[in-house]
Short mmCIF file of C-alpha atoms in Angstrom, two decimals:
data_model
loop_
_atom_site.label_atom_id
_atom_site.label_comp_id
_atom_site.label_asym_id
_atom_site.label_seq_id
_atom_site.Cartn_x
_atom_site.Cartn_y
_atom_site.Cartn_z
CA UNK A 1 79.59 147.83 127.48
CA UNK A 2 79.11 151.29 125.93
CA UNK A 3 78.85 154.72 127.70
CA UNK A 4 78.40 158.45 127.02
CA UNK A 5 81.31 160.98 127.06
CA UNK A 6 81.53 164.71 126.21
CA UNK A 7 84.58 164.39 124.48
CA UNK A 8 85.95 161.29 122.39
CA UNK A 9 89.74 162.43 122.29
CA UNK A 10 89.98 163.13 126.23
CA UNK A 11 87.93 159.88 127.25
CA UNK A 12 90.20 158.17 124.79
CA UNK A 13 93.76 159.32 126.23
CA UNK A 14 91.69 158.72 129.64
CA UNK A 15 91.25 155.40 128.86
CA UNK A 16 94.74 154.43 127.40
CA UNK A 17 96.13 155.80 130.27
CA UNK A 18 94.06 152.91 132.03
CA UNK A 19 96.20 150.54 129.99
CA UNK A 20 93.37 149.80 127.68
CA UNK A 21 94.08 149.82 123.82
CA UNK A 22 92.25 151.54 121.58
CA UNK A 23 90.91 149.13 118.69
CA UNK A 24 88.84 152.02 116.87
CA UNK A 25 88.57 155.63 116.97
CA UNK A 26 86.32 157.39 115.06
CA UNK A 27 84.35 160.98 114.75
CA UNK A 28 81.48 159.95 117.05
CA UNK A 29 82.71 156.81 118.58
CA UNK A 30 85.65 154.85 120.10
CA UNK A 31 86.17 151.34 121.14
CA UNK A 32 89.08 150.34 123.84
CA UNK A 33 90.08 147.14 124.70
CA UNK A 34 91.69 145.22 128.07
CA UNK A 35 92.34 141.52 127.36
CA UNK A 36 89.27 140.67 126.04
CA UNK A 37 86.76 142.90 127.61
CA UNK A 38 85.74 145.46 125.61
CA UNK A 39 84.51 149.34 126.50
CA UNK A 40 82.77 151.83 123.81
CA UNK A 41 82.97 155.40 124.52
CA UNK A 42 79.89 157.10 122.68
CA UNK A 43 80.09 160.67 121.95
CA UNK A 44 77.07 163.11 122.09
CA UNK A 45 76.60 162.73 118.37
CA UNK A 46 76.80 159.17 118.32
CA UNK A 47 72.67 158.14 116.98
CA UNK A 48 72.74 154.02 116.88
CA UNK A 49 72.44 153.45 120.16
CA UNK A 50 72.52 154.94 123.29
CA UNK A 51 74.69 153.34 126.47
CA UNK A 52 74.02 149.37 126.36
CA UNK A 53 75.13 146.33 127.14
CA UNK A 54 76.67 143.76 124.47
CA UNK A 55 77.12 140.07 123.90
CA UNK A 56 79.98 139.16 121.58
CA UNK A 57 79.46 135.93 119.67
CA UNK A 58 82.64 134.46 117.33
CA UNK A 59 80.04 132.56 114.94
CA UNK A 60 78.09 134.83 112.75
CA UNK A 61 74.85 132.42 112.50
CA UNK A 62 74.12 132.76 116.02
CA UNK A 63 74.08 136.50 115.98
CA UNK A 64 71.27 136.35 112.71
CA UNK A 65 69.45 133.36 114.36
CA UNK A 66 69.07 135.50 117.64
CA UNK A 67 68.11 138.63 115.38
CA UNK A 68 65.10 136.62 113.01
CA UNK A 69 64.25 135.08 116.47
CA UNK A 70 63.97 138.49 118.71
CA UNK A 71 62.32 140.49 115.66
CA UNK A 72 59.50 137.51 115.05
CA UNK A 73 58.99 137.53 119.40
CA UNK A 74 58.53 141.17 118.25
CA UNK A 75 61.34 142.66 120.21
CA UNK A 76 62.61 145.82 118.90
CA UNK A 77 65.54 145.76 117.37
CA UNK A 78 67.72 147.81 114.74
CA UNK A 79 69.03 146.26 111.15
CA UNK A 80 72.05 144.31 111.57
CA UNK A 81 74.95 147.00 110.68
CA UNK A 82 78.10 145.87 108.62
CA UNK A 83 80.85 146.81 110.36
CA UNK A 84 84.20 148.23 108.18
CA UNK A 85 86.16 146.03 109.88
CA UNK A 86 84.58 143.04 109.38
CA UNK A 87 82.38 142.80 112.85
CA UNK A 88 78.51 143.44 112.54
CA UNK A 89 76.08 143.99 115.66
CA UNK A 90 72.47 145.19 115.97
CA UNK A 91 71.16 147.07 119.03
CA UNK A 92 67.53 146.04 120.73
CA UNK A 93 65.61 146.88 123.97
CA UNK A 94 64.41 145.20 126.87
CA UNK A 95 61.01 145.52 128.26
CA UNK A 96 62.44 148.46 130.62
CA UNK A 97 64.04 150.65 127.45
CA UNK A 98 67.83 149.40 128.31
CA UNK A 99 69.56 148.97 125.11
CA UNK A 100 71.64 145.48 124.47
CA UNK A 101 73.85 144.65 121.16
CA UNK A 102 74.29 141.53 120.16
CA UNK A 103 77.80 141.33 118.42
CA UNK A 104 79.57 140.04 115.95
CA UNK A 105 83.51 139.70 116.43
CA UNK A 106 85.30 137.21 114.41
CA UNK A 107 88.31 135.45 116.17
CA UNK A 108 91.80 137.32 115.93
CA UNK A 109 93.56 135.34 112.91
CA UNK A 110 96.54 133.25 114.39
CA UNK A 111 100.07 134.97 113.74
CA UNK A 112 102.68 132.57 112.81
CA UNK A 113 106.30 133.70 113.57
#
């Protein structure tokens, strides 16, 4: 899920204080993170997308299958975006304007002790 703030840094520290860890934080955008459930925090300059939805998928052929599928049902949808860390997502809308993002997050790598 993905909402608006005012203010990155004091939705941030907001949000930490919820016990949520912050996995990114950037100019425009942040992303924390409870378990497994995930919440980004979109600042007013923030242009991909506005608040949305997401699905997370682990296998990166799904998420292009369901992209060449929703763009030739002629939904609209954004280029897939290359994430720096190694995720990618595009954003779309439903028939009602609600934005959705179809993401993908590869699984954590294992940590052997």
């Amino acid at each position: 899920m993905a909402i608006c703030v005012q203010d990155i840094g004091k939705a941030v520290e907001f949000y930490k204080n919820l016990g949520m860890d912050v996995a990114w934080h950037d100019a425009d955008w942040a992303y924390v993170k409870a378990g497994e459930d995930g919440l980004a925090l979109l600042s007013p300059s923030y242009k991909q997308a506005g608040p949305h939805f997401g699905f997370v998928f682990r296998d990166r052929a799904e998420v292009t299958a369901a992209y060449d599928r929703l763009k030739a049902d002629g939904v609209y949808i954004t280029e897939i975006h290359e994430h720096r860390d190694g995720t990618a997502s595009f954003y779309g809308k439903d028939p009602d304007g609600n934005w959705f993002e179809y993401l993908y997050e590869p699984e954590p790598e294992a940590v052997t002790v």
